[in-house]
Amino acid sequence: MITPSNHILSNQFTRAIHSLRCVMIYLGIWPGERHQNWYLLLWFFHSASLIYLTTGSVGGLIVLRHNANKIINNLGMSSPTILIVCKWFTFAWRKKLCKRLMHFMDDDWVNLEKDTLINKSVPDSKRIIINFYKTTNFFVCTFIILASVATVNFLGQSFLSLNRRDDKPNKDNIFPMPYSWYPVNYDGFSYIIQFLVFAQISSMLSTFLATTAIDGFLVATILHLSSQLKILRLFIEGIVYEPCHPQNYKKKVREMVKRHQVLLRKCLFNFSVAAMLQECYSLIALQHVMACVLALCFLECSFLMELQENEASRTSLLTFGLFAIGSLETAFIYCFAGDSLTNEGFAIGLAIYRCEWYSFTRSANLSLSIAMIRAQKPIEISAAQIFPLTLENFTVIVKAAASYLSTLRAYSMVEA
């Protein structure tokens, strides 16, 4: 049973996710025991920033409702932004579950320093966990770089727009988020317009970091569970019958069953780690898949329309490239982590089958059989219980975006 009451996170764990921790602290969603009032203040600030950005996008959709091409251009960035805001508040709604998952991961890091049966049998446990965490750190760092470049790009566009001296400024591109609209006077570039522009840039940075933190925490949790399953698999492979010490294998089988139950099985009202992870991220995963599909679809369509009308500028190429890479990267890392978890779950059953079960007692074999039967059921992180996150389904996401793109292109050409 996982009970994180009054639990302070260990230094080993916080160092392992240093990049992710910094982003979560900046956003005010780090579940540390200290500075909770400051974290709450930061959370409200970034929540207001996300709502402000979404309001401008929705306002633009309402104003442009009679122009199909401009709506498509607006949806290229506003649709994933709206879904990221939904992810943000869904994550806040699941805060208690996220905190329990984080304390579970921290407990595993603390247990590495203890002389447990599993740690003695698998001396490389710490190295295995660190190798899985490297993927999370790489994802967080690369996405922060993408967010920084995108912010500088939008800042440059806004700076050029604000310094134009045209008599009739292009109201569609005043803001970094194209085709945004707020109820202000657009005649001339007043200080209010400049304030709204820079506020939107700050809001876009909050949006990028919000999706980085939420996605990074999910990936870290899934890969941590995968590392624990790999350690358990190596522990099972080391269970052998020793004639001189006939009780040793029985202790190891009992330890294996206990650990397997904590990781995978639901026992009355105590949720397993896998069940908590699925409950916490089922809706968020659905929102993420939808955001990736819509972003790829609308961005590609608006980019192709710009190519058709006139030669695309370097700024447009950079904007499209950053958002396309970001969408594909997050979709891939979700599916990669989910696929890794599924494979490690199946490997438990194979490890049980390959151990020296034929030399064990009937009671030990019964425990192994139950664990093996449970291992045959796929461990999946799915979007709303209907779309498993696997590498195979990553291709489905890309194909879906391409299919919707062809439909949207045909519609936009008819409208034109």
Short mmCIF file of C-alpha atoms in Angstrom, two decimals:
data_model
loop_
_atom_site.label_atom_id
_atom_site.label_comp_id
_atom_site.label_asym_id
_atom_site.label_seq_id
_atom_site.Cartn_x
_atom_site.Cartn_y
_atom_site.Cartn_z
CA MET A 1 0.00 0.00 0.00
CA ILE A 2 1.38 3.41 -0.97
CA THR A 3 0.85 6.04 1.72
CA PRO A 4 2.80 9.24 1.07
CA SER A 5 1.67 11.16 4.15
CA ASN A 6 4.24 13.71 5.35
CA HIS A 7 6.81 12.23 3.00
CA ILE A 8 9.82 14.31 1.94
CA LEU A 9 11.28 13.41 -1.44
CA SER A 10 14.81 12.01 -1.35
CA ASN A 11 17.86 13.65 -2.91
CA GLN A 12 18.50 10.62 -5.14
CA PHE A 13 15.10 10.93 -6.77
CA THR A 14 15.14 14.71 -7.19
CA ARG A 15 18.61 14.56 -8.78
CA ALA A 16 17.42 11.88 -11.21
CA ILE A 17 14.64 14.16 -12.53
CA HIS A 18 16.42 17.48 -12.04
CA SER A 19 15.29 19.04 -15.34
CA LEU A 20 11.68 17.95 -14.89
CA ARG A 21 11.70 19.12 -11.28
CA CYS A 22 12.88 22.62 -12.27
CA VAL A 23 10.07 22.96 -14.81
CA MET A 24 7.45 21.68 -12.35
CA ILE A 25 8.65 24.08 -9.65
CA TYR A 26 8.47 27.01 -12.09
CA LEU A 27 4.90 26.03 -12.94
CA GLY A 28 3.93 25.50 -9.30
CA ILE A 29 2.96 21.83 -9.69
CA TRP A 30 5.85 20.22 -7.81
CA PRO A 31 4.36 18.17 -4.93
CA GLY A 32 7.07 19.08 -2.42
CA GLU A 33 6.17 19.71 1.18
CA ARG A 34 7.87 23.13 1.36
CA HIS A 35 6.80 26.44 -0.19
CA GLN A 36 3.27 25.23 -0.96
CA ASN A 37 1.88 28.78 -0.83
CA TRP A 38 4.40 29.93 -3.44
CA TYR A 39 3.61 26.92 -5.61
CA LEU A 40 -0.10 27.73 -5.40
CA LEU A 41 0.56 31.34 -6.41
CA LEU A 42 2.65 30.20 -9.39
CA TRP A 43 -0.06 27.72 -10.40
CA PHE A 44 -2.70 30.47 -10.46
CA PHE A 45 -0.41 32.74 -12.47
CA HIS A 46 0.24 30.12 -15.15
CA SER A 47 -3.42 29.05 -15.15
CA ALA A 48 -4.41 32.66 -15.83
CA SER A 49 -1.80 32.81 -18.61
CA LEU A 50 -3.19 29.70 -20.29
CA ILE A 51 -6.77 30.99 -20.01
CA TYR A 52 -5.69 34.35 -21.47
CA LEU A 53 -4.07 32.63 -24.46
CA THR A 54 -7.09 30.40 -25.03
CA THR A 55 -9.46 33.35 -24.81
CA GLY A 56 -7.67 35.13 -27.64
CA SER A 57 -7.75 32.00 -29.81
CA VAL A 58 -11.45 31.41 -29.21
CA GLY A 59 -12.17 35.09 -29.85
CA GLY A 60 -10.36 34.81 -33.18
CA LEU A 61 -12.41 31.76 -34.15
CA ILE A 62 -15.62 33.67 -33.45
CA VAL A 63 -14.55 36.76 -35.42
CA LEU A 64 -13.31 34.67 -38.38
CA ARG A 65 -16.22 32.23 -38.46
CA HIS A 66 -17.10 33.18 -42.05
CA ASN A 67 -13.56 32.71 -43.46
CA ALA A 68 -12.67 29.00 -43.69
CA ASN A 69 -9.00 29.48 -44.61
CA LYS A 70 -8.31 31.84 -41.73
CA ILE A 71 -10.10 29.50 -39.33
CA ILE A 72 -7.79 26.68 -40.46
CA ASN A 73 -4.76 28.92 -39.86
CA ASN A 74 -6.09 29.77 -36.42
CA LEU A 75 -6.80 26.14 -35.53
CA GLY A 76 -3.24 25.15 -36.50
CA MET A 77 -2.02 26.58 -33.19
CA SER A 78 -5.18 27.18 -31.16
CA SER A 79 -6.49 23.59 -31.23
CA PRO A 80 -3.42 22.05 -29.54
CA THR A 81 -3.27 25.05 -27.18
CA ILE A 82 -6.86 24.51 -26.04
CA LEU A 83 -6.20 20.81 -25.47
CA ILE A 84 -3.01 21.61 -23.54
CA VAL A 85 -5.10 23.83 -21.26
CA CYS A 86 -7.47 20.89 -20.78
CA LYS A 87 -4.45 18.70 -19.90
CA TRP A 88 -3.28 21.31 -17.41
CA PHE A 89 -6.54 21.36 -15.46
CA THR A 90 -6.97 17.59 -15.74
CA PHE A 91 -3.51 17.19 -14.21
CA ALA A 92 -4.53 19.52 -11.37
CA TRP A 93 -7.71 17.47 -10.88
CA ARG A 94 -5.57 14.31 -10.56
CA LYS A 95 -3.04 15.97 -8.25
CA LYS A 96 -3.47 13.47 -5.40
CA LEU A 97 -2.91 10.49 -7.69
CA CYS A 98 0.13 12.17 -9.23
CA LYS A 99 1.52 12.78 -5.76
CA ARG A 100 1.05 9.11 -4.84
CA LEU A 101 2.85 8.05 -8.01
CA MET A 102 5.74 10.40 -7.29
CA HIS A 103 6.13 9.06 -3.75
CA PHE A 104 6.06 5.52 -5.10
CA MET A 105 8.98 6.37 -7.39
CA ASP A 106 10.79 8.07 -4.53
CA ASP A 107 10.32 5.00 -2.29
CA ASP A 108 12.01 2.85 -4.91
CA TRP A 109 15.01 5.18 -4.98
CA VAL A 110 15.22 5.09 -1.19
CA ASN A 111 14.98 1.28 -1.19
CA LEU A 112 18.04 1.09 -3.45
CA GLU A 113 20.14 2.01 -0.42
CA LYS A 114 18.62 -0.77 1.66
CA ASP A 115 19.86 -4.33 1.83
CA THR A 116 16.71 -5.95 0.42
CA LEU A 117 16.51 -9.38 -1.16
CA ILE A 118 15.86 -7.98 -4.63
CA ASN A 119 18.72 -5.46 -4.41
CA LYS A 120 21.15 -8.18 -3.32
CA SER A 121 20.05 -10.45 -6.19
CA VAL A 122 20.11 -7.64 -8.81
CA PRO A 123 23.14 -5.43 -7.95
CA ASP A 124 22.69 -3.37 -11.14
CA SER A 125 19.26 -2.06 -10.05
CA LYS A 126 20.41 1.56 -9.75
CA ARG A 127 22.08 1.55 -13.16
CA ILE A 128 18.92 0.09 -14.75
CA ILE A 129 16.71 2.83 -13.28
CA ILE A 130 19.16 5.58 -14.30
CA ASN A 131 19.23 4.30 -17.89
CA PHE A 132 15.44 4.53 -18.10
CA TYR A 133 15.46 8.02 -16.59
CA LYS A 134 17.92 9.23 -19.24
CA THR A 135 15.10 9.02 -21.80
CA THR A 136 12.91 11.31 -19.69
CA ASN A 137 15.69 13.84 -19.18
CA PHE A 138 16.49 13.84 -22.90
CA PHE A 139 12.83 14.47 -23.76
CA VAL A 140 12.48 17.31 -21.25
CA CYS A 141 15.73 19.02 -22.33
CA THR A 142 15.00 18.80 -26.07
CA PHE A 143 11.46 20.09 -25.60
CA ILE A 144 12.71 23.00 -23.49
CA ILE A 145 15.10 23.86 -26.33
CA LEU A 146 12.22 23.71 -28.83
CA ALA A 147 10.11 25.91 -26.57
CA SER A 148 12.93 28.45 -26.23
CA VAL A 149 13.50 28.64 -29.99
CA ALA A 150 9.74 28.92 -30.63
CA THR A 151 9.43 31.72 -28.06
CA VAL A 152 12.30 33.65 -29.64
CA ASN A 153 10.71 33.13 -33.06
CA PHE A 154 7.35 34.48 -31.90
CA LEU A 155 9.05 37.34 -30.09
CA GLY A 156 10.83 38.30 -33.33
CA GLN A 157 7.59 38.21 -35.32
CA SER A 158 5.81 40.35 -32.75
CA PHE A 159 8.68 42.84 -32.60
CA LEU A 160 8.55 43.28 -36.38
CA SER A 161 4.77 43.69 -36.32
CA LEU A 162 4.87 46.26 -33.53
CA ASN A 163 7.51 48.35 -35.32
CA ARG A 164 5.72 48.58 -38.67
CA ARG A 165 4.58 52.06 -39.68
CA ASP A 166 1.85 51.05 -42.14
CA ASP A 167 -1.33 53.08 -42.17
CA LYS A 168 -3.38 49.88 -42.17
CA PRO A 169 -1.67 47.28 -40.02
CA ASN A 170 -2.43 43.61 -40.51
CA LYS A 171 -4.69 42.87 -37.54
CA ASP A 172 -4.46 39.10 -38.16
CA ASN A 173 -0.76 38.97 -37.28
CA ILE A 174 -0.46 41.54 -34.52
CA PHE A 175 -0.28 38.80 -31.88
CA PRO A 176 2.18 35.88 -31.77
CA MET A 177 -0.79 33.49 -31.90
CA PRO A 178 -2.08 34.16 -35.44
CA TYR A 179 -5.64 35.43 -35.80
CA SER A 180 -6.12 36.04 -32.10
CA TRP A 181 -8.68 38.63 -31.07
CA TYR A 182 -9.29 40.62 -27.89
CA PRO A 183 -11.93 43.33 -27.29
CA VAL A 184 -9.56 46.33 -27.59
CA ASN A 185 -9.09 49.22 -30.00
CA TYR A 186 -6.81 48.10 -32.88
CA ASP A 187 -6.43 51.55 -34.47
CA GLY A 188 -2.72 52.13 -34.06
CA PHE A 189 -0.28 50.24 -31.84
CA SER A 190 -1.11 51.53 -28.39
CA TYR A 191 0.59 50.52 -25.16
CA ILE A 192 -2.36 48.24 -24.44
CA ILE A 193 -1.69 46.30 -27.65
CA GLN A 194 2.00 46.03 -26.81
CA PHE A 195 1.16 44.77 -23.32
CA LEU A 196 -1.23 42.15 -24.73
CA VAL A 197 1.39 41.00 -27.23
CA PHE A 198 4.09 40.45 -24.62
CA ALA A 199 1.55 38.88 -22.26
CA GLN A 200 0.70 36.41 -25.00
CA ILE A 201 4.37 35.56 -25.51
CA SER A 202 4.65 34.86 -21.78
CA SER A 203 1.49 32.76 -21.98
CA MET A 204 2.86 30.76 -24.90
CA LEU A 205 6.01 30.01 -22.88
CA SER A 206 3.80 28.82 -20.01
CA THR A 207 1.89 26.62 -22.45
CA PHE A 208 5.06 25.01 -23.82
CA LEU A 209 6.42 24.35 -20.34
CA ALA A 210 3.06 23.05 -19.10
CA THR A 211 2.89 20.34 -21.74
CA THR A 212 6.59 19.56 -21.14
CA ALA A 213 6.02 19.05 -17.42
CA ILE A 214 2.83 16.99 -17.77
CA ASP A 215 4.18 14.81 -20.56
CA GLY A 216 7.56 14.49 -18.87
CA PHE A 217 6.00 13.34 -15.61
CA LEU A 218 3.90 10.73 -17.42
CA VAL A 219 6.92 9.43 -19.33
CA ALA A 220 9.04 9.37 -16.17
CA THR A 221 6.38 7.38 -14.30
CA ILE A 222 5.86 4.86 -17.11
CA LEU A 223 9.59 4.32 -17.62
CA HIS A 224 10.12 4.04 -13.87
CA LEU A 225 7.51 1.27 -13.74
CA SER A 226 9.23 -0.36 -16.74
CA SER A 227 12.55 -0.27 -14.88
CA GLN A 228 10.97 -1.93 -11.85
CA LEU A 229 9.53 -4.66 -14.06
CA LYS A 230 12.95 -5.22 -15.64
CA ILE A 231 14.55 -5.50 -12.19
CA LEU A 232 11.84 -7.95 -11.16
CA ARG A 233 12.45 -9.97 -14.33
CA LEU A 234 16.18 -10.22 -13.59
CA PHE A 235 15.33 -11.20 -10.01
CA ILE A 236 13.06 -14.01 -11.28
CA GLU A 237 15.76 -15.25 -13.65
CA GLY A 238 18.06 -15.57 -10.63
CA ILE A 239 15.68 -17.82 -8.68
CA VAL A 240 17.30 -21.29 -8.68
CA TYR A 241 16.94 -24.41 -6.59
CA GLU A 242 19.85 -24.88 -4.18
CA PRO A 243 19.97 -28.34 -2.51
CA CYS A 244 22.14 -26.98 0.30
CA HIS A 245 19.68 -24.13 1.01
CA PRO A 246 16.21 -25.39 0.01
CA GLN A 247 14.42 -22.48 1.70
CA ASN A 248 16.14 -19.73 -0.30
CA TYR A 249 14.03 -20.08 -3.43
CA LYS A 250 10.83 -20.03 -1.35
CA LYS A 251 11.80 -16.67 0.14
CA LYS A 252 12.55 -15.34 -3.32
CA VAL A 253 9.23 -16.58 -4.71
CA ARG A 254 7.35 -14.90 -1.85
CA GLU A 255 9.27 -11.66 -2.45
CA MET A 256 8.58 -11.86 -6.18
CA VAL A 257 4.83 -12.37 -5.67
CA LYS A 258 4.67 -9.48 -3.20
CA ARG A 259 6.50 -7.11 -5.54
CA HIS A 260 4.47 -8.23 -8.55
CA GLN A 261 1.27 -7.55 -6.64
CA VAL A 262 2.36 -4.01 -5.74
CA LEU A 263 3.26 -3.20 -9.33
CA LEU A 264 0.45 -4.81 -11.29
CA ARG A 265 -2.41 -6.27 -9.31
CA LYS A 266 -5.44 -4.65 -7.73
CA CYS A 267 -5.91 -5.97 -4.23
CA LEU A 268 -9.29 -4.99 -2.77
CA PHE A 269 -9.19 -1.17 -2.40
CA ASN A 270 -5.43 -0.78 -2.76
CA PHE A 271 -4.69 0.22 -6.32
CA SER A 272 -1.57 -1.09 -7.99
CA VAL A 273 0.93 1.32 -9.51
CA ALA A 274 -0.12 0.37 -13.05
CA ALA A 275 -3.79 0.94 -12.18
CA MET A 276 -3.05 4.34 -10.62
CA LEU A 277 -1.03 5.33 -13.66
CA GLN A 278 -3.86 4.36 -16.01
CA GLU A 279 -6.47 6.16 -13.92
CA CYS A 280 -4.34 9.28 -13.64
CA TYR A 281 -3.40 9.62 -17.31
CA SER A 282 -6.23 8.00 -19.25
CA LEU A 283 -7.98 11.29 -20.03
CA ILE A 284 -4.73 13.24 -20.40
CA ALA A 285 -3.44 10.70 -22.93
CA LEU A 286 -6.64 11.11 -24.97
CA GLN A 287 -6.26 14.90 -24.94
CA HIS A 288 -2.63 14.54 -25.98
CA VAL A 289 -3.37 12.22 -28.91
CA MET A 290 -6.11 14.58 -30.11
CA ALA A 291 -3.76 17.57 -29.79
CA CYS A 292 -1.04 15.83 -31.85
CA VAL A 293 -3.44 14.79 -34.62
CA LEU A 294 -5.11 18.21 -34.85
CA ALA A 295 -1.82 20.11 -34.68
CA LEU A 296 -0.24 18.07 -37.47
CA CYS A 297 -3.39 18.25 -39.60
CA PHE A 298 -4.11 21.99 -39.35
CA LEU A 299 -0.45 23.07 -39.40
CA GLU A 300 0.29 21.09 -42.54
CA CYS A 301 -2.86 22.40 -44.21
CA SER A 302 -2.13 26.06 -43.39
CA PHE A 303 1.49 25.61 -44.50
CA LEU A 304 0.43 24.09 -47.82
CA MET A 305 -2.06 26.92 -48.37
CA GLU A 306 0.69 29.47 -47.80
CA LEU A 307 2.94 27.63 -50.26
CA GLN A 308 0.15 27.65 -52.82
CA GLU A 309 -0.59 31.36 -52.45
CA ASN A 310 3.02 32.55 -52.37
CA GLU A 311 6.45 31.34 -51.45
CA ALA A 312 6.63 30.49 -47.75
CA SER A 313 8.89 32.70 -45.66
CA ARG A 314 11.66 31.41 -43.42
CA THR A 315 9.57 32.38 -40.42
CA SER A 316 6.68 30.23 -41.61
CA LEU A 317 9.02 27.32 -42.27
CA LEU A 318 10.52 27.66 -38.79
CA THR A 319 7.10 27.89 -37.12
CA PHE A 320 5.78 24.87 -38.99
CA GLY A 321 8.96 22.89 -38.36
CA LEU A 322 9.01 23.60 -34.61
CA PHE A 323 5.38 22.68 -34.07
CA ALA A 324 5.59 19.59 -36.29
CA ILE A 325 8.72 18.33 -34.52
CA GLY A 326 7.19 19.05 -31.12
CA SER A 327 3.95 17.22 -31.95
CA LEU A 328 5.75 14.20 -33.39
CA GLU A 329 8.25 14.07 -30.51
CA THR A 330 5.59 14.09 -27.79
CA ALA A 331 3.45 11.54 -29.62
CA PHE A 332 6.47 9.28 -30.13
CA ILE A 333 7.70 9.50 -26.52
CA TYR A 334 4.22 8.63 -25.22
CA CYS A 335 4.03 5.59 -27.50
CA PHE A 336 7.65 4.58 -26.85
CA ALA A 337 7.13 4.61 -23.07
CA GLY A 338 3.85 2.70 -23.34
CA ASP A 339 5.42 0.11 -25.64
CA SER A 340 8.36 -0.32 -23.26
CA LEU A 341 5.96 -0.96 -20.37
CA THR A 342 3.98 -3.55 -22.36
CA ASN A 343 7.13 -5.42 -23.42
CA GLU A 344 8.54 -5.53 -19.88
CA GLY A 345 5.20 -6.84 -18.62
CA PHE A 346 5.23 -9.72 -21.10
CA ALA A 347 8.88 -10.45 -20.24
CA ILE A 348 7.84 -11.28 -16.66
CA GLY A 349 5.84 -14.28 -17.89
CA LEU A 350 8.75 -15.53 -20.00
CA ALA A 351 11.14 -15.18 -17.07
CA ILE A 352 8.84 -17.28 -14.86
CA TYR A 353 8.59 -19.94 -17.57
CA ARG A 354 12.38 -20.11 -17.94
CA CYS A 355 13.19 -20.41 -14.22
CA GLU A 356 13.71 -23.81 -12.53
CA TRP A 357 10.07 -24.18 -11.52
CA TYR A 358 10.21 -27.95 -12.07
CA SER A 359 12.41 -28.25 -8.96
CA PHE A 360 10.11 -26.20 -6.72
CA THR A 361 7.33 -27.29 -4.38
CA ARG A 362 3.68 -27.32 -5.39
CA SER A 363 2.85 -24.20 -3.35
CA ALA A 364 5.70 -22.25 -4.95
CA ASN A 365 4.63 -23.38 -8.42
CA LEU A 366 1.06 -22.27 -7.67
CA SER A 367 2.29 -18.76 -6.83
CA LEU A 368 4.42 -18.70 -9.99
CA SER A 369 1.46 -19.88 -12.10
CA ILE A 370 -0.79 -17.10 -10.79
CA ALA A 371 1.89 -14.49 -11.49
CA MET A 372 2.48 -15.95 -14.96
CA ILE A 373 -1.24 -15.85 -15.81
CA ARG A 374 -1.37 -12.20 -14.73
CA ALA A 375 1.68 -11.43 -16.84
CA GLN A 376 -0.13 -12.65 -19.97
CA LYS A 377 -2.52 -9.70 -19.74
CA PRO A 378 -0.95 -6.70 -21.51
CA ILE A 379 0.04 -3.78 -19.30
CA GLU A 380 -1.16 -0.86 -21.35
CA ILE A 381 -1.46 2.87 -20.86
CA SER A 382 -4.36 3.77 -23.09
CA ALA A 383 -6.13 6.96 -24.08
CA ALA A 384 -9.60 6.79 -22.47
CA GLN A 385 -9.32 2.96 -22.33
CA ILE A 386 -9.69 2.74 -26.13
CA PHE A 387 -6.34 3.65 -27.72
CA PRO A 388 -3.25 1.88 -26.32
CA LEU A 389 -0.03 3.90 -26.45
CA THR A 390 2.30 1.66 -28.44
CA LEU A 391 4.81 2.19 -31.25
CA GLU A 392 2.40 0.49 -33.62
CA ASN A 393 -0.27 3.05 -32.76
CA PHE A 394 2.20 5.89 -33.28
CA THR A 395 1.94 5.13 -36.99
CA VAL A 396 -1.84 5.22 -36.60
CA ILE A 397 -1.58 8.79 -35.22
CA VAL A 398 0.53 9.91 -38.18
CA LYS A 399 -1.79 8.19 -40.67
CA ALA A 400 -4.85 9.75 -39.05
CA ALA A 401 -3.29 13.22 -39.31
CA ALA A 402 -2.49 12.60 -43.01
CA SER A 403 -6.04 11.36 -43.68
CA TYR A 404 -7.65 14.37 -42.02
CA LEU A 405 -5.21 16.61 -43.88
CA SER A 406 -6.33 15.31 -47.27
CA THR A 407 -9.98 15.82 -46.31
CA LEU A 408 -9.31 19.33 -45.01
CA ARG A 409 -7.33 20.26 -48.12
CA ALA A 410 -10.16 19.16 -50.37
CA TYR A 411 -12.63 21.20 -48.33
CA SER A 412 -10.44 24.32 -48.30
CA MET A 413 -9.91 24.13 -52.07
CA VAL A 414 -13.68 23.89 -52.62
CA GLU A 415 -14.23 26.88 -50.36
CA ALA A 416 -11.57 28.83 -52.23
#
